[in-house]
Each structure stands twice: as C-alpha cells, then as structure tokens.
Short mmCIF file of C-alpha atoms in Angstrom, two decimals:
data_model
loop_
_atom_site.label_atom_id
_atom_site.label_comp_id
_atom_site.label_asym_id
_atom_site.label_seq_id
_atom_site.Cartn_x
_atom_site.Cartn_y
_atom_site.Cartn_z
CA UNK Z 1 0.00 0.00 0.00
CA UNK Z 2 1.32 3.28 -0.76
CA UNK Z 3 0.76 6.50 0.98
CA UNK Z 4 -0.69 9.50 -0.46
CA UNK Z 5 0.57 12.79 -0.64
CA UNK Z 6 -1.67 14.03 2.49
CA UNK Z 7 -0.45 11.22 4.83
CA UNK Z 8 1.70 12.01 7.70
CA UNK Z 9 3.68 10.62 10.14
CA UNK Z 10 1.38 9.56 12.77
CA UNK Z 11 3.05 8.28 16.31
CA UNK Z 12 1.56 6.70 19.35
CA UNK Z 13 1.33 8.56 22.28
CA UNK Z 14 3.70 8.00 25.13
CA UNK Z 15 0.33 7.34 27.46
CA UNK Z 16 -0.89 5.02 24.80
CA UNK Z 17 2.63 2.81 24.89
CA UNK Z 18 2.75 3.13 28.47
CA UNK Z 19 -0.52 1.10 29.25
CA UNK Z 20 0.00 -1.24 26.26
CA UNK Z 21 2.91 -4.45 25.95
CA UNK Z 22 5.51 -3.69 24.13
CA UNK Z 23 5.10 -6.27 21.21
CA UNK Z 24 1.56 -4.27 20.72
CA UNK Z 25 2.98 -1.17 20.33
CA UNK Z 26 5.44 -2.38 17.58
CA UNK Z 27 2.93 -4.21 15.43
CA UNK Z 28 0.87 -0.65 15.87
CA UNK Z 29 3.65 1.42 14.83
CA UNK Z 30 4.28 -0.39 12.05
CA UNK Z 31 0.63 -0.24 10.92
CA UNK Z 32 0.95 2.88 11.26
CA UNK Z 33 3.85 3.10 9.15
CA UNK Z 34 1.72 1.52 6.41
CA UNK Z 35 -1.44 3.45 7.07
CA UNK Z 36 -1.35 6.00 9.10
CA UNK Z 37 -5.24 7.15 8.47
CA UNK Z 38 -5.87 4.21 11.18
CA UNK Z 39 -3.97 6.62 13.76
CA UNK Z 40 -7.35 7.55 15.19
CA UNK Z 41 -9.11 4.05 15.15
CA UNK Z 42 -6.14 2.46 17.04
CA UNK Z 43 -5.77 5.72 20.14
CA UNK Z 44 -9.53 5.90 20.32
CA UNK Z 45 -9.57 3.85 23.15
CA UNK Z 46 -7.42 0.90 24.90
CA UNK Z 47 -6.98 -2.47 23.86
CA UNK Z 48 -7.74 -4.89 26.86
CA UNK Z 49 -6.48 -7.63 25.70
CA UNK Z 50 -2.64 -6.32 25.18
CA UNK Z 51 -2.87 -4.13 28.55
CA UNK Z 52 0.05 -4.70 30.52
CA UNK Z 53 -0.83 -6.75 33.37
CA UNK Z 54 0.67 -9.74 35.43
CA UNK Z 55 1.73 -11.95 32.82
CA UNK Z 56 0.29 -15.44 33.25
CA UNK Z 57 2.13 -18.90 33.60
CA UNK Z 58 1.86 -20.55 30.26
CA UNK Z 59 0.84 -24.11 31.23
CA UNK Z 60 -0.72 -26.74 29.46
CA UNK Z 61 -3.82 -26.18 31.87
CA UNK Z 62 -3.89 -22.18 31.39
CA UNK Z 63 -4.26 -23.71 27.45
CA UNK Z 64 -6.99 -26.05 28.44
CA UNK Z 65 -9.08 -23.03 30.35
CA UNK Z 66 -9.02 -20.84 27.33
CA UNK Z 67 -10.42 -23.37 24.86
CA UNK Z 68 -13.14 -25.06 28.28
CA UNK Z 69 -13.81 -20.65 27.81
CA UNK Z 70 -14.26 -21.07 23.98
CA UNK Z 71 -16.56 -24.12 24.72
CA UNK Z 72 -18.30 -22.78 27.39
CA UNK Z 73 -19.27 -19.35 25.77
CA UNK Z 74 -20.49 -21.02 22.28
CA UNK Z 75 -24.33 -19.84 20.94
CA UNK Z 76 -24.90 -17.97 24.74
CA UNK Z 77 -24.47 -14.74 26.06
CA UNK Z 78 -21.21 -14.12 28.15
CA UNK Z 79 -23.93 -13.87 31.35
CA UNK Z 80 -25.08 -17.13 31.02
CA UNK Z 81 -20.90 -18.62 30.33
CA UNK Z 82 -20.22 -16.55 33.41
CA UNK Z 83 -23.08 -18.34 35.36
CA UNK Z 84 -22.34 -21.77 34.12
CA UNK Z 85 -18.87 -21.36 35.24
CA UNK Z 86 -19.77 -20.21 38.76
CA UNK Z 87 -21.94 -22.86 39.35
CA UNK Z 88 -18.70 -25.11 38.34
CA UNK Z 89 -16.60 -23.37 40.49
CA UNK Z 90 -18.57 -23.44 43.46
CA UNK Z 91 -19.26 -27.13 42.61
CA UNK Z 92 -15.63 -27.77 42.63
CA UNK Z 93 -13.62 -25.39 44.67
CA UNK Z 94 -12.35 -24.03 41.09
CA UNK Z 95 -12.56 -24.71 37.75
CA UNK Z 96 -11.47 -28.31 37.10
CA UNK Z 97 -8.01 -28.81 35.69
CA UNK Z 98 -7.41 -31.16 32.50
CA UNK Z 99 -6.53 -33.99 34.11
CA UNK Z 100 -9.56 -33.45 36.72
CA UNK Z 101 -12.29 -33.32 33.90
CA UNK Z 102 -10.70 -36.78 32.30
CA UNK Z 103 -11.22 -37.94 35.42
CA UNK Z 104 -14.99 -36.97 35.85
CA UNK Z 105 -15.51 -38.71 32.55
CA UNK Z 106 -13.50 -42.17 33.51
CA UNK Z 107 -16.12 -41.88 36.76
CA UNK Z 108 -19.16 -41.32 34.65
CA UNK Z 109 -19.78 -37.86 36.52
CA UNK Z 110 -20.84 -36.29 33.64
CA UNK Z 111 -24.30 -35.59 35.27
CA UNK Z 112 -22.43 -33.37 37.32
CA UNK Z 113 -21.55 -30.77 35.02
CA UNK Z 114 -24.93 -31.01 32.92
CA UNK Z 115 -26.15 -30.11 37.14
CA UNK Z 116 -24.44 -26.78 36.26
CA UNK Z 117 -25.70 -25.76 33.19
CA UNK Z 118 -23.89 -27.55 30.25
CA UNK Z 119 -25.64 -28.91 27.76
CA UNK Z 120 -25.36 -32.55 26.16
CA UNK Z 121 -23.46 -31.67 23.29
CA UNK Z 122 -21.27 -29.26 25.35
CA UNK Z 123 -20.50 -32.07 27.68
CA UNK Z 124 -19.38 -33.97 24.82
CA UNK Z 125 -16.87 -31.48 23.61
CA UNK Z 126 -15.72 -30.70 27.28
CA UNK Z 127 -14.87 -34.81 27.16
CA UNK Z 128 -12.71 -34.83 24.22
CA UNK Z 129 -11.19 -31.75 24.72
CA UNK Z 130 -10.32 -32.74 28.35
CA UNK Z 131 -9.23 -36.50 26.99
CA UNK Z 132 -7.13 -34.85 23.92
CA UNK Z 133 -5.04 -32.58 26.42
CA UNK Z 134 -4.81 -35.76 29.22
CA UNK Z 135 -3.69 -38.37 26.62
CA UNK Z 136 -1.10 -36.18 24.55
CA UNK Z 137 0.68 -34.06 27.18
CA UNK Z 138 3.76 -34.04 25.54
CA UNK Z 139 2.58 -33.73 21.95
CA UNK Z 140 0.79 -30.83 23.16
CA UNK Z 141 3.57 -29.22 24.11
CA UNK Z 142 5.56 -29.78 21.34
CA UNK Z 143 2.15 -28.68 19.62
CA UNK Z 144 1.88 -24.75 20.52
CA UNK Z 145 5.41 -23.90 19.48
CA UNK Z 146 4.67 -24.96 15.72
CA UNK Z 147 3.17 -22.74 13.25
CA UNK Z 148 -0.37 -21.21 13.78
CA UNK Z 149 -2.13 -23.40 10.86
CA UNK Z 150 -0.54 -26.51 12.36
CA UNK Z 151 -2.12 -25.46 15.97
CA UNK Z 152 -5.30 -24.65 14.46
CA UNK Z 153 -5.84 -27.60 12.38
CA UNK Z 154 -4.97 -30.30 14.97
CA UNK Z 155 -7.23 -28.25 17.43
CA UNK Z 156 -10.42 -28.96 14.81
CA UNK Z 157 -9.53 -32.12 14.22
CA UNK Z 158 -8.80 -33.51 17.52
CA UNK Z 159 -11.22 -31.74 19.81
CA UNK Z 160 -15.44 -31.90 19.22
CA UNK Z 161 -16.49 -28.54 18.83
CA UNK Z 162 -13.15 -26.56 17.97
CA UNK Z 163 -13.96 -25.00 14.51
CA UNK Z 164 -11.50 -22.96 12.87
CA UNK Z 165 -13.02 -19.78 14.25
CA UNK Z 166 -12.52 -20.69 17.75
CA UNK Z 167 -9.07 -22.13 17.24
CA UNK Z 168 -8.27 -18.90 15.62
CA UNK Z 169 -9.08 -17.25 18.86
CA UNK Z 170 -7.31 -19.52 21.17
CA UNK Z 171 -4.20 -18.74 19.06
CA UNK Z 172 -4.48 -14.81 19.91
CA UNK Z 173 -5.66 -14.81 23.34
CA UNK Z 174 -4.34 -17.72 24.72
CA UNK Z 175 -1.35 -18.19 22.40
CA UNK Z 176 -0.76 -14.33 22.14
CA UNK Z 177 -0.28 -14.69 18.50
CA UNK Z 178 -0.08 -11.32 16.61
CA UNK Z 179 -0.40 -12.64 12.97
CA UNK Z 180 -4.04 -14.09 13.01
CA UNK Z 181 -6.81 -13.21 10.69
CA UNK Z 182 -10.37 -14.62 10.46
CA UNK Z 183 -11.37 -13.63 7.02
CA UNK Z 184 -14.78 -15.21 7.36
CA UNK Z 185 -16.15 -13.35 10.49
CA UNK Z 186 -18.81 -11.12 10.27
CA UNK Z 187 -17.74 -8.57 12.23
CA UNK Z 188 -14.13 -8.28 10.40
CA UNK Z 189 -15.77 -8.40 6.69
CA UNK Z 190 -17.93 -5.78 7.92
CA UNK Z 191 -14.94 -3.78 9.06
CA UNK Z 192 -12.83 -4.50 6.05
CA UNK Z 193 -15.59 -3.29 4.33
CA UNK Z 194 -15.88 0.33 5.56
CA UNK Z 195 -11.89 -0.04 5.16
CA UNK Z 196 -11.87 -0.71 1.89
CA UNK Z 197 -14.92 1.56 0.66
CA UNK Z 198 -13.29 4.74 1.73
CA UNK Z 199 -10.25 3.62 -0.36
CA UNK Z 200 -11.14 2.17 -3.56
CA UNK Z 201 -6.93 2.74 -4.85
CA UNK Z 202 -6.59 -0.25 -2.38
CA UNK Z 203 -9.24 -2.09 -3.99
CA UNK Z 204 -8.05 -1.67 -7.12
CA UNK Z 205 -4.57 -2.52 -6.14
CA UNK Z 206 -6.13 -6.21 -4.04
CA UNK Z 207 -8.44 -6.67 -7.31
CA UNK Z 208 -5.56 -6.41 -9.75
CA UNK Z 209 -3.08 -8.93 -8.02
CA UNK Z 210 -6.31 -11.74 -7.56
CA UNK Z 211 -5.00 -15.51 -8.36
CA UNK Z 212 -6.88 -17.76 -10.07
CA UNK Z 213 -9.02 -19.07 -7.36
CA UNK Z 214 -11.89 -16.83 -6.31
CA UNK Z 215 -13.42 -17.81 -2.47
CA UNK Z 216 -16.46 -16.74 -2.56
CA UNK Z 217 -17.60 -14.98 0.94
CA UNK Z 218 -20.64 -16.88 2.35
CA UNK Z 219 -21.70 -14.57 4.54
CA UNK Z 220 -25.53 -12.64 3.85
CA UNK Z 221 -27.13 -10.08 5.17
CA UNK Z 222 -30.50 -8.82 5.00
CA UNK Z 223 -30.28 -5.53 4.75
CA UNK Z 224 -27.82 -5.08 2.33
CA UNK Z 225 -26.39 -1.59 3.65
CA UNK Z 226 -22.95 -2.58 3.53
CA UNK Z 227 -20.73 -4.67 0.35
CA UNK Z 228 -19.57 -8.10 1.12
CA UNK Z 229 -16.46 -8.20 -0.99
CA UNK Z 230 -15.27 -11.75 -1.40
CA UNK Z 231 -13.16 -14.08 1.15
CA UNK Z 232 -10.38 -13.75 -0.84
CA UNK Z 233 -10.39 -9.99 -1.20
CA UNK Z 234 -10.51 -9.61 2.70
CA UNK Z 235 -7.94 -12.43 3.17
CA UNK Z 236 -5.61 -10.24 0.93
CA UNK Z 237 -6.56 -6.96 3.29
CA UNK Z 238 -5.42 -8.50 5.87
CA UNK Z 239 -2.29 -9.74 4.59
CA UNK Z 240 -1.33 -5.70 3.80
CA UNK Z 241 -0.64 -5.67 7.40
CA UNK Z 242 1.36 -9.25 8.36
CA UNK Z 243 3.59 -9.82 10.70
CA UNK Z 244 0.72 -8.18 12.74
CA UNK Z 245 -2.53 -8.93 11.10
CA UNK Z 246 -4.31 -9.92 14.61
CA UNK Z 247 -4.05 -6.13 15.32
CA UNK Z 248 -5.36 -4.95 12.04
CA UNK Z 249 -8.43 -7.79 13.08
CA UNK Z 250 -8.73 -6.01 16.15
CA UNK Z 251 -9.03 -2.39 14.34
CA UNK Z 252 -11.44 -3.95 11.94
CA UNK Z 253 -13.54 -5.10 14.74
CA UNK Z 254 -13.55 -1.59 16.03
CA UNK Z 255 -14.38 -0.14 12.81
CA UNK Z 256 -17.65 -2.88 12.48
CA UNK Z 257 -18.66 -1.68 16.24
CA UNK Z 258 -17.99 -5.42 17.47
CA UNK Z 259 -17.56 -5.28 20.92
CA UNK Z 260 -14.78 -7.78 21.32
CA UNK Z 261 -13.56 -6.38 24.54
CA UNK Z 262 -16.20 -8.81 25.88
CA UNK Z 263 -14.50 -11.56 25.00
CA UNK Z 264 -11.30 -10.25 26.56
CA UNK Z 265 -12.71 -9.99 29.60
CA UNK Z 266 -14.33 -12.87 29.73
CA UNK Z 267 -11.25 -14.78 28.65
CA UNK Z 268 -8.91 -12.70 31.78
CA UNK Z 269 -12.31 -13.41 34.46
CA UNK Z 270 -12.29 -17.21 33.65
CA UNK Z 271 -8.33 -18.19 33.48
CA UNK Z 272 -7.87 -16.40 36.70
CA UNK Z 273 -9.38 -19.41 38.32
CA UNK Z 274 -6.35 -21.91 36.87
CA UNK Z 275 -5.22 -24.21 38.39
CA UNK Z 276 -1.81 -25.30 37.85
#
C-alpha cells in the first residue's frame, strides 16, 4: 500500500505505549507506518487484551481453560458462560483442571456438570477436549510452538467442537499470537468493508493482483447496507498488514462496532481461576 501525498507521520502517544505491551505497540507502529489514516481508530480507546498486566504462567492447563472458555461461551451470552462457570466453580472449589475433567468422565460424573448448566453436546466437547489434552501431554507441548495453521488444524480435528473460528481465537488470546486473521467473520468483513470503501486505490490494487481461485464470501445479510467483498479480497486486506494482522483484526472489529472487549474480559475473568 502506498501512501498519499496528504499522509503524515502519525506516532503513538507516550500514554498510549505506556498502558499497552511492548510487542503491541510495535505491530501498531508499524501499521501505522503503512497506514497512518488508522492513527485515530487504534488511540480511540485501549486495547484490553494487550494491557500490561501480570503476565500469566503458560501451562498446558492455562491452554486447556481458554479453549473449556471457547466451549463454554459457544451460541450464549457471556452472562449465562459466566453463570455456568460459577456454578462449576462453586461445585468444585475451582474450575477443574485437565486432568480433573478426564477424570470426571473415567467416573461417569458427567451428570455433574450437565447439574451446572452444560448442555449434552457441550458435555461432549468438554470430554474430548479434556481426553485430547490428558492423553497427549507431551505432543501438546511440542504442539503450541509450531506454526499457527498446524495449531489450528490439529485443534479442529482432535477436539469436538473446535472449529476454525474458535481455534483462531485460542491462538491470539491464549497463544498471544499477533499474525491471526479470520477472514470469514462477520464482524471483520464488515470492518474490512468500511476499510476498503473509503479507499477504492486499495481495492483496485487487491483486485488487480487476484489468483486464479476466487473464495467466494458466504456470509448474507439482510439488509444489504454494507458490500460483502469476497473471502479472498478480505484475506488479501489482511495480509497488507502481516507480521501483525491480529491487530489490524482487532481495528477492523472496532471499525464494524464489534464489541470484542467482551470476550477479553471474559477470557482474563475465567483463566484467573487456573489451576496449575
């Protein structure tokens, strides 16, 4: 992407940098170096996910909590994944560790955690995601330092209801991945596509380096206020901004009005309760 004439340096401020990690503020500034129009989407307003806080220990069960979160939270409101994991907590003492929920399952205590507000199938992907991380410890490990497509695709395949989207997730904030893009969410192809109407030179510029193979976006809305440009199209958005596309993700979220900082809190309220 090149800049026009009217562009200008834009910095961070020293407040901004201050509250944010370090590894944030780089993949900002160098957004910024490539766009620096998003200047005033990025300072609007904090990022709670890449606050600076009390950096947690990276275990195999702080892994396990995020994607039991991803579980938990799936097709309900972040009131009633809050409540469900309550009532597990106050059930257990605390949340369960891996090796803890295996066990439930060898026991046939299942009952118990449909007694706090999981449903069937959600029991069934608490099971194999509990049995996945209890009978591959090692490979796990070995696991999260590989690429982010080799994480993500043994997540779908080995655990009952890990989809792409939600592995995707798990790699940025459990993983703390900066280079992550979900092409196919609603809320960034609605961003990208404010982005990308207010500067059709980009457009032009994604449209005229296109490979052969056109992906098709499948996502429809009803009201048709806003263009869906195609998967690919977005994909190739989001690669303008790599080594730090899961901040350019982030912005586009912020430019759809998806409130994502939901899901950051949730994510910080439930892996406080880890167990080691």
């Amino acid at each position: 992407m090149k800049r026009s004439r009217s562009d200008t340096a834009q910095k961070l401020s020293e407040d901004f940098k201050e509250r944010h990690i370090d590894n944030f503020n780089k993949g900002c500034e160098a957004i910024l170096e490539i766009d620096p129009s998003l200047h005033d989407a990025i300072s609007r307003k904090d990022f709670q996910l890449f606050l600076k806080k009390k950096q947690p220990d990276m275990t195999l069960n702080y892994h396990f909590l995020n994607l039991a979160s991803s579980i938990l939270a799936q097709q309900i409101s972040g009131a009633a994944a809050n409540s469900i994991k309550k009532k597990i907590i106050d059930r257990y003492g605390h949340f369960p560790s891996f090796q803890e929920t295996a066990e439930l399952f060898r026991q046939s205590k299942s009952q118990e955690l449909r007694e706090c507000g999981l449903s069937a199938r959600k029991v069934q992907y608490m099971e194999s995601l509990a049995n996945y991380f209890n009978d591959n410890e090692q490979e796990i490990k070995a696991l999260l330092s590989k690429e982010n497509d080799v994480i993500a695709s043994e997540l779908v395949s080995n655990v009952k209801g890990i989809g792409p989207w939600s592995a995707k997730m798990f790699l940025v904030t459990s993983m703390e991945r900066l280079d992550i893009f979900a092409a196919d969410d609603l809320g960034i192809a609605r961003g990208c596509s404010k982005y990308l109407d207010a500067r059709p030179d980009v457009v032009k510029d994604l449209m005229s380096k296109r490979g052969p193979v056109i992906k098709r976006s499948k996502i429809k809305h009803v009201k048709k206020n806003w263009k869906v440009y195609d998967e690919d199209i977005v994909e190739k958005c989001g690669e303008l901004f790599a080594p730090y596309r899961t901040i350019f993700m982030f912005l586009m979220w912020r430019i759809s009005d998806t409130n994502v900082e939901v899901m950051a809190k949730r994510e910080d309220e439930f892996t406080a309760d880890k167990t080691s």
